Coordinates of C-alpha atoms and ligand atoms in Angstrom, one line a residue:
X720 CA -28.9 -19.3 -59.0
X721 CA -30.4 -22.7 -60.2
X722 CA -33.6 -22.1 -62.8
X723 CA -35.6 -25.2 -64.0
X724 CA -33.5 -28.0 -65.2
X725 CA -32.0 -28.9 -68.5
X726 CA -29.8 -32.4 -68.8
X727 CA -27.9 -33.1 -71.9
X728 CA -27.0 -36.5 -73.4
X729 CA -23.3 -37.6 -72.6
X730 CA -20.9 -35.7 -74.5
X731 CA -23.2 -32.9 -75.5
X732 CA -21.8 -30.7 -73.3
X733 CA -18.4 -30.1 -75.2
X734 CA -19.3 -27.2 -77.2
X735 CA -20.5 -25.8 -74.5
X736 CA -17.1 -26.2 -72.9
X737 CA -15.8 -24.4 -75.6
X738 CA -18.4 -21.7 -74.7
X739 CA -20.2 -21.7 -77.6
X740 CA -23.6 -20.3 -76.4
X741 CA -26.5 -22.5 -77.9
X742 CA -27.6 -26.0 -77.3
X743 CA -29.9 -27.8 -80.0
X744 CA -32.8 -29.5 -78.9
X745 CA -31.2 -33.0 -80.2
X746 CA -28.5 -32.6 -77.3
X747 CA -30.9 -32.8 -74.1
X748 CA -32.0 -35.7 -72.6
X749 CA -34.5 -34.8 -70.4
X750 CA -35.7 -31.1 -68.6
X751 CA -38.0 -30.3 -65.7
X752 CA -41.5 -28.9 -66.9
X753 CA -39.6 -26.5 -69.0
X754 CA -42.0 -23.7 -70.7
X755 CA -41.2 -21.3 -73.5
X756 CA -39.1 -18.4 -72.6
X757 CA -38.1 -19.5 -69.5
X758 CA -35.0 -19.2 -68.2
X759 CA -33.2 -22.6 -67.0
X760 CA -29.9 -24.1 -65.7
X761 CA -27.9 -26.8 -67.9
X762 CA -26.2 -29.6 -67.0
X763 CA -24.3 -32.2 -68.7
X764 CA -25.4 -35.9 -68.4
X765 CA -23.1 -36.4 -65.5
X766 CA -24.9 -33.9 -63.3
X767 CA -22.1 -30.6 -63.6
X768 CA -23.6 -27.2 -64.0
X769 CA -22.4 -25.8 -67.4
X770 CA -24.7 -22.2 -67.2
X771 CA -27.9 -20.5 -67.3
X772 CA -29.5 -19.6 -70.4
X773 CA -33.2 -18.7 -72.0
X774 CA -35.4 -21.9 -72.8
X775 CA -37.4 -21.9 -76.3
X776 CA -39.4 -24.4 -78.9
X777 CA -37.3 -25.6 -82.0
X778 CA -33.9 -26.4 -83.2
X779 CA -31.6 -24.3 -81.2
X780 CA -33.2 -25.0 -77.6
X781 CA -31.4 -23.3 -74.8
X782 CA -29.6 -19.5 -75.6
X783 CA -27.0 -19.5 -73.0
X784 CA -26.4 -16.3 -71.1
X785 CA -23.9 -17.0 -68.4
X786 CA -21.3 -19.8 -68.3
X787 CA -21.6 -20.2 -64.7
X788 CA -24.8 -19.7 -61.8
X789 CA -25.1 -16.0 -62.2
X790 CA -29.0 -14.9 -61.8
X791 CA -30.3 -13.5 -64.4
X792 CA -31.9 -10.2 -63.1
X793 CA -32.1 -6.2 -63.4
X794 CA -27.8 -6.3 -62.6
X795 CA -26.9 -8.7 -64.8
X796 CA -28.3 -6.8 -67.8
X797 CA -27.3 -3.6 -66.7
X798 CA -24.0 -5.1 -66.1
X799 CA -24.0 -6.6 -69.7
X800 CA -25.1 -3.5 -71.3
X801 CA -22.5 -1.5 -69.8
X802 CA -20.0 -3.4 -70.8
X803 CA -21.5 -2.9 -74.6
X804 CA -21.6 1.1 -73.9
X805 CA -18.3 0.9 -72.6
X806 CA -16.7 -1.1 -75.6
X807 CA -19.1 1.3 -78.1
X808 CA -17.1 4.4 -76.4
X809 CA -13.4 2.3 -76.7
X810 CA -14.4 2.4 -80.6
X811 CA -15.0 6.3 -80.5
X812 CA -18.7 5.6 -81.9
X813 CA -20.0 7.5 -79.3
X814 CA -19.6 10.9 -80.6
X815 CA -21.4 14.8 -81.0
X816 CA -20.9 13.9 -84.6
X817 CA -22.1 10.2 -84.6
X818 CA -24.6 9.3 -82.4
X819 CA -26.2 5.8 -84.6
X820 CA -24.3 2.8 -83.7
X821 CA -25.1 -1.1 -82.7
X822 CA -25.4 -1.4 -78.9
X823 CA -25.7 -5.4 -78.6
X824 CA -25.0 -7.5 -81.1
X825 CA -26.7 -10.4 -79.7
X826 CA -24.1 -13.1 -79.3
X827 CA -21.5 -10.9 -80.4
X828 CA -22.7 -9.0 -76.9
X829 CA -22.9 -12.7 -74.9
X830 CA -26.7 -11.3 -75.0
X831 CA -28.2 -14.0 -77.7
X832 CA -31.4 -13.5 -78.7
X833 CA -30.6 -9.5 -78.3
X834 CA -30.4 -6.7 -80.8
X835 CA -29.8 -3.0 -79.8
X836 CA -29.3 -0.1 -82.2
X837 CA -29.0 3.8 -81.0
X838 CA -30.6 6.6 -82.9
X839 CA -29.5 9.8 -81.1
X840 CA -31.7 9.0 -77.6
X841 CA -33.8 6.4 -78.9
X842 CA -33.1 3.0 -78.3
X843 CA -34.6 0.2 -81.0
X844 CA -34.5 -3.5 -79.5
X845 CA -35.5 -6.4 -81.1
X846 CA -36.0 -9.1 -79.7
X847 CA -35.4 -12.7 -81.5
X848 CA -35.7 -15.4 -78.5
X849 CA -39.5 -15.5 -76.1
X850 CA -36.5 -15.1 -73.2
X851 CA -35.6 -11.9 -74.5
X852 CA -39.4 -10.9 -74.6
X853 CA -40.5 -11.4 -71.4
X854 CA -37.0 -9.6 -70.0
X855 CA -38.1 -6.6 -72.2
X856 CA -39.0 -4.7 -69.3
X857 CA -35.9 -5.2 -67.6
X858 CA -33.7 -4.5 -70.4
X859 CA -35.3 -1.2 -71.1
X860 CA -35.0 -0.1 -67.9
X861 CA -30.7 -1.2 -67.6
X862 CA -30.7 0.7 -71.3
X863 CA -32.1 4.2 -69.2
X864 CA -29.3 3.6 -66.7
X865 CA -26.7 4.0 -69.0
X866 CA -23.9 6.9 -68.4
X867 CA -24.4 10.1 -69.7
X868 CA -28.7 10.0 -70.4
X869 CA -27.6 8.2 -73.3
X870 CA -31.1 6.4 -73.6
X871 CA -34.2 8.7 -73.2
X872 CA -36.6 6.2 -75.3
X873 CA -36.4 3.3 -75.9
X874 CA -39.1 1.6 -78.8
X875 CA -39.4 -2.3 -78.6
X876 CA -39.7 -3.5 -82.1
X877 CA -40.0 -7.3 -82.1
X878 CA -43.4 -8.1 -84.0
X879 CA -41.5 -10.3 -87.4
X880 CA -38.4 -11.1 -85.0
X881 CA -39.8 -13.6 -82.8
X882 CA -40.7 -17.1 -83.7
X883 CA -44.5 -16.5 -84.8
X884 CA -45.4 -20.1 -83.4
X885 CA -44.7 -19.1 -79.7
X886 CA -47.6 -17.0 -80.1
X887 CA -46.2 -13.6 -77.7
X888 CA -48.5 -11.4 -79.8
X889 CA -45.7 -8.6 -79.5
X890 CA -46.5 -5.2 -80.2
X891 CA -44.4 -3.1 -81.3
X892 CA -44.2 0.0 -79.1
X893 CA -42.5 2.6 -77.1
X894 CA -41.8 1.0 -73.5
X895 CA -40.2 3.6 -72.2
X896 CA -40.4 7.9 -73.4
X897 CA -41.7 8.9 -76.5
X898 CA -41.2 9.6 -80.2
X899 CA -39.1 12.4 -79.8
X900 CA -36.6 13.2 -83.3
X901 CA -35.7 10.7 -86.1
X902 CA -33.0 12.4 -87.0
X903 CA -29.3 10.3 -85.8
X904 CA -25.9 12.0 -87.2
X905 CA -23.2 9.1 -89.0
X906 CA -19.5 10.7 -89.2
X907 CA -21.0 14.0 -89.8
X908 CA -24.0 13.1 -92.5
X909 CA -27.3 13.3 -91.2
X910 CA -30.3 10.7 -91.7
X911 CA -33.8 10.2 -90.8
X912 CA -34.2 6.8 -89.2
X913 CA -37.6 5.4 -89.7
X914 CA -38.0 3.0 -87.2
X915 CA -41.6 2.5 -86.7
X916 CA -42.0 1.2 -90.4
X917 CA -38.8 0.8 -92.1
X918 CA -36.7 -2.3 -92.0
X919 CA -35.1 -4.0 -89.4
X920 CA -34.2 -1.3 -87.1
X921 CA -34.9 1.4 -89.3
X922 CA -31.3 1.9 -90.7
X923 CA -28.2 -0.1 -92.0
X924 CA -25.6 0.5 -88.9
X925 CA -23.5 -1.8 -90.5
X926 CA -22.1 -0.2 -93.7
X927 CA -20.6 2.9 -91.7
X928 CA -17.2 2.3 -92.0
X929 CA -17.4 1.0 -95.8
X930 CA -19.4 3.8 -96.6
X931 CA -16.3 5.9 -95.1
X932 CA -14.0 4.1 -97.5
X933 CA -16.4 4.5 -100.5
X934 CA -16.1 8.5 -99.9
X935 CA -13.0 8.1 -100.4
X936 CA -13.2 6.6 -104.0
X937 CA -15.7 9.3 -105.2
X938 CA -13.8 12.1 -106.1
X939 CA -14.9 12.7 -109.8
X940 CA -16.8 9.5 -109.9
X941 CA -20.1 8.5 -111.9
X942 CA -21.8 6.7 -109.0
X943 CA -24.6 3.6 -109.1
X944 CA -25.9 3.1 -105.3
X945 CA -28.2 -0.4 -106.1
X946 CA -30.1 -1.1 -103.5
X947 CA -29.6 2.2 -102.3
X948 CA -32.7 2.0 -99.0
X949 CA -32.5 5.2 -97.0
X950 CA -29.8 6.5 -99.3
X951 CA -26.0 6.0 -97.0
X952 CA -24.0 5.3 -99.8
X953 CA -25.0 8.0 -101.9
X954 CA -24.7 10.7 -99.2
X955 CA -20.9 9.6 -98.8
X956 CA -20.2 9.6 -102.3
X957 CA -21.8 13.0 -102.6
X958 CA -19.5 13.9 -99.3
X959 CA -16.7 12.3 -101.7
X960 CA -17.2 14.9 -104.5
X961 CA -18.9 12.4 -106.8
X962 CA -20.1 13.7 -110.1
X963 CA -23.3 12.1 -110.0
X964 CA -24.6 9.8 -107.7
X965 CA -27.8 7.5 -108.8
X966 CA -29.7 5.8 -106.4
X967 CA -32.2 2.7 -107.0
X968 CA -34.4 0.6 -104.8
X969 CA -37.3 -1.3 -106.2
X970 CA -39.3 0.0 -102.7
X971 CA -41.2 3.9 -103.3
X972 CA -40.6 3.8 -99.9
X973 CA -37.1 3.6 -99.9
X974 CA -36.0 5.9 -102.5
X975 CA -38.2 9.3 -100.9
X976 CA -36.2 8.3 -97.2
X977 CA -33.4 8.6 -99.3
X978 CA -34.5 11.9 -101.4
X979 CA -35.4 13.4 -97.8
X980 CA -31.8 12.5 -96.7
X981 CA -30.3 14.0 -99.6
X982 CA -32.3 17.1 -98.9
X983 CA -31.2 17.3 -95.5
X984 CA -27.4 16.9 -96.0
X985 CA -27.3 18.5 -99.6
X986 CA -29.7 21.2 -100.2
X987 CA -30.4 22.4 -103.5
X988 CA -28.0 19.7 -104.9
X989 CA -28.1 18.7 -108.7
X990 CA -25.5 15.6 -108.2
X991 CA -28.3 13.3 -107.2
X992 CA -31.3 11.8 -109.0
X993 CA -32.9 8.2 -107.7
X994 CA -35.4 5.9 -109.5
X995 CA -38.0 3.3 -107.7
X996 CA -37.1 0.2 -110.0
X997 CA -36.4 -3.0 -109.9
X998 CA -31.9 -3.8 -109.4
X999 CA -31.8 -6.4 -112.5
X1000 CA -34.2 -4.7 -114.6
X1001 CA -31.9 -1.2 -114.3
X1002 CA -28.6 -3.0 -114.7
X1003 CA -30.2 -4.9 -117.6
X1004 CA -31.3 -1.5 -119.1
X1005 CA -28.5 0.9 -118.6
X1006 CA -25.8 2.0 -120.9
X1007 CA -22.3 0.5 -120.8
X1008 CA -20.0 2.6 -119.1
X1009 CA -22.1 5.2 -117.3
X1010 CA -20.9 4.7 -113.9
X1011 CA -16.9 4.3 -112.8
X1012 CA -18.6 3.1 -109.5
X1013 CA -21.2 0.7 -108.3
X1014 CA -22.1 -0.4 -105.0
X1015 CA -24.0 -3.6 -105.1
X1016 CA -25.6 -4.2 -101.8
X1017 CA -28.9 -6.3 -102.1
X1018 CA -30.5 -7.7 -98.8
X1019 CA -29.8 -11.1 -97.9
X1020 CA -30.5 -13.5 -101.0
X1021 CA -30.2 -17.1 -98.7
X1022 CA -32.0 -16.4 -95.1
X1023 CA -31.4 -20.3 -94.5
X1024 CA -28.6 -23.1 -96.0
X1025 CA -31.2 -24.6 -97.7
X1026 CA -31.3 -21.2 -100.1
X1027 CA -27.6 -21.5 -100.6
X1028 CA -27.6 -22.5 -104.1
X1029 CA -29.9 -20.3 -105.5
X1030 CA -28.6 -17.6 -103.7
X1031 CA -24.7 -18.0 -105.4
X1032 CA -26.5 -17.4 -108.6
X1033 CA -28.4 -14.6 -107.6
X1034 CA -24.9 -13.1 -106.2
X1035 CA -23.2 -14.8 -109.6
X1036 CA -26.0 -13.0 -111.9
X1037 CA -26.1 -9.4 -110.0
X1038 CA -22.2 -9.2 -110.5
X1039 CA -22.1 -10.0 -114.0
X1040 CA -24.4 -7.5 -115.1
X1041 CA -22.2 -4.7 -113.1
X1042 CA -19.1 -6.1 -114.8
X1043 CA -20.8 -6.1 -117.7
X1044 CA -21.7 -2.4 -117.4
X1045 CA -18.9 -1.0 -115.4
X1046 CA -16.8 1.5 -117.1
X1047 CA -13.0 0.7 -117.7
X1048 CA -11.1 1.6 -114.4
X1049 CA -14.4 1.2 -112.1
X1050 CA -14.7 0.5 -109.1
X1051 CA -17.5 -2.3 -108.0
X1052 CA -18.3 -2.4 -104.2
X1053 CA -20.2 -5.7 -104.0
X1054 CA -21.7 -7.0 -100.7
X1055 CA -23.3 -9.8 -99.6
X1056 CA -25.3 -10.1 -96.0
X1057 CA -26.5 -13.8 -96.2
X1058 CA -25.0 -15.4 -93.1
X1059 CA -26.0 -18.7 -94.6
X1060 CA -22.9 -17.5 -97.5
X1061 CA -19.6 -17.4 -96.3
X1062 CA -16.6 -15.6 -97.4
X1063 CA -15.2 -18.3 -99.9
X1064 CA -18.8 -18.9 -101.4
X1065 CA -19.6 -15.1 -101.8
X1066 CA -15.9 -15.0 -103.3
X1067 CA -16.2 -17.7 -105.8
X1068 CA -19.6 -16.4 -107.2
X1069 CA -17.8 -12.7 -107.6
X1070 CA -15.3 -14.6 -109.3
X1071 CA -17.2 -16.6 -111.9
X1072 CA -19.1 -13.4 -112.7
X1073 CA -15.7 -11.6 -113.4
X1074 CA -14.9 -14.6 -115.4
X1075 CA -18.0 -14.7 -116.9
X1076 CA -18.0 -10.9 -118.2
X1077 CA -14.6 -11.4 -119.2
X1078 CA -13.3 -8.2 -117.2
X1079 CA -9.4 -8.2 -115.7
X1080 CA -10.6 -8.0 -112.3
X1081 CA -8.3 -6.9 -109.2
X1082 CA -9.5 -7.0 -105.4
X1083 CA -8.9 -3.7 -103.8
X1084 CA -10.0 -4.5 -100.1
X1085 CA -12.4 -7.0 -98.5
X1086 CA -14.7 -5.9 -96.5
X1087 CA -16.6 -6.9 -93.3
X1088 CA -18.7 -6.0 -90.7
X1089 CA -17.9 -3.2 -88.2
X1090 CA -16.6 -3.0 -84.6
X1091 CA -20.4 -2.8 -82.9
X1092 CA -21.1 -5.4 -85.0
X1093 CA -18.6 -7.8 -83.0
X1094 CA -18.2 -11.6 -83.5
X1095 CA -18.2 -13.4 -80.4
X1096 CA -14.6 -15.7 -80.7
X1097 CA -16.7 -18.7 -79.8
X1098 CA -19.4 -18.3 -82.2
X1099 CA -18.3 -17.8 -85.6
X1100 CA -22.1 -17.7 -86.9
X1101 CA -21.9 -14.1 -85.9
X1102 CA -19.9 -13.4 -88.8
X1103 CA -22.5 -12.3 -91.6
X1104 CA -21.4 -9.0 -93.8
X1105 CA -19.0 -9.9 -96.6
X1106 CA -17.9 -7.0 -99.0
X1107 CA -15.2 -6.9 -102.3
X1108 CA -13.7 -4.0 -103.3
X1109 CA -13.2 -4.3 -107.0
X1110 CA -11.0 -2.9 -109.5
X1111 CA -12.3 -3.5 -113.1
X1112 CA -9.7 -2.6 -116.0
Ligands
LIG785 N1 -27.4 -0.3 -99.0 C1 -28.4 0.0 -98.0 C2 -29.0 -1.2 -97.4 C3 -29.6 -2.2 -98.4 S1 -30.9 -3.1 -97.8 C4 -27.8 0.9 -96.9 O1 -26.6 1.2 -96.9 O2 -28.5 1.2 -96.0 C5 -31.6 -3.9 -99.2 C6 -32.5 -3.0 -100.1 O3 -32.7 -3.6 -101.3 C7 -33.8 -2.7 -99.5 O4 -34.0 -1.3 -99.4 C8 -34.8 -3.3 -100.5 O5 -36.0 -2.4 -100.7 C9 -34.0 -3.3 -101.8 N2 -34.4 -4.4 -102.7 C10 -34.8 -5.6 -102.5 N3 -35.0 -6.3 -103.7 C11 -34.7 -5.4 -104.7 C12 -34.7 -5.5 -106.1 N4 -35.0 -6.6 -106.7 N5 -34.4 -4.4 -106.8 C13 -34.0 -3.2 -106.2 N6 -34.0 -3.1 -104.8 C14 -34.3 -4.2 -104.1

């Protein structure tokens, strides 16, 4: 199928090659009467077809979707999606005991501009290209097709994921079914996903598996969840046989989800206790050596390069005042999300703040992001979650 026409400059086609799936709007030389959203064929300077992608305003211009002429229709995302179910079900996520996983991963899925999440039958997508907005429709109806009734509803949440200047006016909504249950089950623990006003898509998908290996440090343990949101740490370290698990998030919001969570998983427990208050102002305030673990995961501190800098110190700052604190043979799970902060940078600041607190500091495990969470080989910009496991004499 051959869309509206995008022609790079000479030699701008290389990445490409390499099928890396954006072109930036410095690499074309000229394209038809090419409108936001719409999809379009690209080809390099010398008049060869390199694929068909989604067309939109700024800095990356073209999201490519298919390295060759496939259309793309109703069968190619139902085809795409299925391949997603069918690696989601490889990974045993799919499960009576697990049913809140990552569908698409956006690139990491070959569907950029795409995020998917599954709560139970409810389907959240976010869209984060105009393409992916006006295929909404379509989408939604390949995400009913799946085997097994998987999807029953699915709720289109895209109003602070698009690019606000392109003017779609999104609303976020059910496109197809109805609110039915918020409750979605995670190896066993239950949560209430609040995806009609909490963040992103309503719950962290992506600390599954490190939660799993925090529940296995717990046994006995005096345990600080910081930035705790709807609670997922703390329900695992309860799980884990904790001693006491604290939870704190500077959002009201935040700590009841995770009070109601703790409710529904542990009733009647006396292990728990959480506090609305700010992360620095708690560390700054709390005793030495009242926890023997402490899970540092704070959202994203640089959204762009530009916030590198300032967000190593925050990272540098945050650490010191758990090593600081930590009691002698803690552990410290520290996290950072900022894809803008790779593995070495995230490192480094962990490592000055060990330094700086004068601990004897060993690392346990490092941690990343999980399976439905995949990184597309040719686009390394999908890696984002970085964790430490810590042992602190
Ligand atoms: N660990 C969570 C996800 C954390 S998201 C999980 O497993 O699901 C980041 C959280 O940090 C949000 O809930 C946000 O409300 C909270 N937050 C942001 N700034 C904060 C601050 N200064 N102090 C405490 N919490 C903060």
């Amino acid at each position: 199928m051959v869309y509206k026409r995008v022609i790079l400059r000479r030699g701008k086609e290389e990445s490409l090659k390499r099928f890396h799936p954006w072109v930036f709007s410095g690499a074309i030389e000229r394209m038809d009467d090419v409108e936001e959203g719409d999809l379009v064929s690209v080809y390099s300077h010398e008049g060869e077809h390199i694929g068909n992608g989604h067309y939109q305003i700024g800095s990356i211009a073209v999201r490519i979707l298919a390295f060759d002429d496939s259309e793309i229709d109703a069968a190619f995302f139902e085809q795409r999606l299925l391949a997603a179910y069918k690696m989601r079900q490889a990974l045993g996520l799919i499960r009576e005991d697990n049913n809140a996983f990552r569908l698409v991963h956006g690139e990491g899925d070959f569907l950029p501009g795409l995020v998917i999440d599954i709560y139970g039958h409810t389907a959240v997508m976010q869209a984060h290209s105009p393409g992916m907005h006006f295929a909404r429709n379509l989408i939604a109806d390949a995400l009913t097709r799946l085997p097994d009734g998987l999807v029953k509803n699915v709720y289109y949440k895209s109003e602070t994921t698009l690019p606000y200047k392109a003017h779609l006016d999104p609303q976020n909504a059910y496109i197809v079914g109805e609110y039915d249950q918020d409750v979605a089950m995670e190896n066993g623990l239950q949560f209430h996903v609040d995806w009609l006003k909490g963040q992103k898509t309503g719950f962290f998908v992506d600390q599954r598996e490190n939660r799993s290996l925090l529940e296995h440090y717990a046994q006995g343990r005096r345990v600080l969840n910081m930035f705790c949101y709807t609670g997922g740490f703390s329900f695992y370290a309860l799980r884990g046989g904790a001693q006491l698990v604290h939870s704190v998030d500077s959002s009201a919001k935040a700590i009841s989800l995770t009070d109601a969570n703790v409710a529904l998983n542990f009733p009647e427990c006396d292990r728990h206790e959480s506090f609305a208050v700010d992360a620095f102002k708690y560390l700054a305030e709390m005793e030495k050596d009242a926890y023997d673990l402490i899970i540092l995961d704070p959202p994203a501190f640089a959204k762009h390069k530009t916030a590198l800098k300032n967000a190593l110190i925050g990272y540098r700052k945050l650490n010191v005042k758990a090593f600081e604190k930590i009691a002698s043979g803690g552990i410290l799970f520290t996290f950072s999300c900022s894809q803008a902060v790779n593995k070495e940078q995230f490192r480094l600041a962990v490592f000055s703040a060990a330094a700086i607190a004068r601990r004897k500091v060993r690392i346990l495990h490092q941690l990343t992001q999980p399976a439905d969470h995949p990184i597309n080989i040719y686009h390394p910009e999908g890696e984002y979650l970085k964790g430490l496991v810590l042992y602190v004499e």
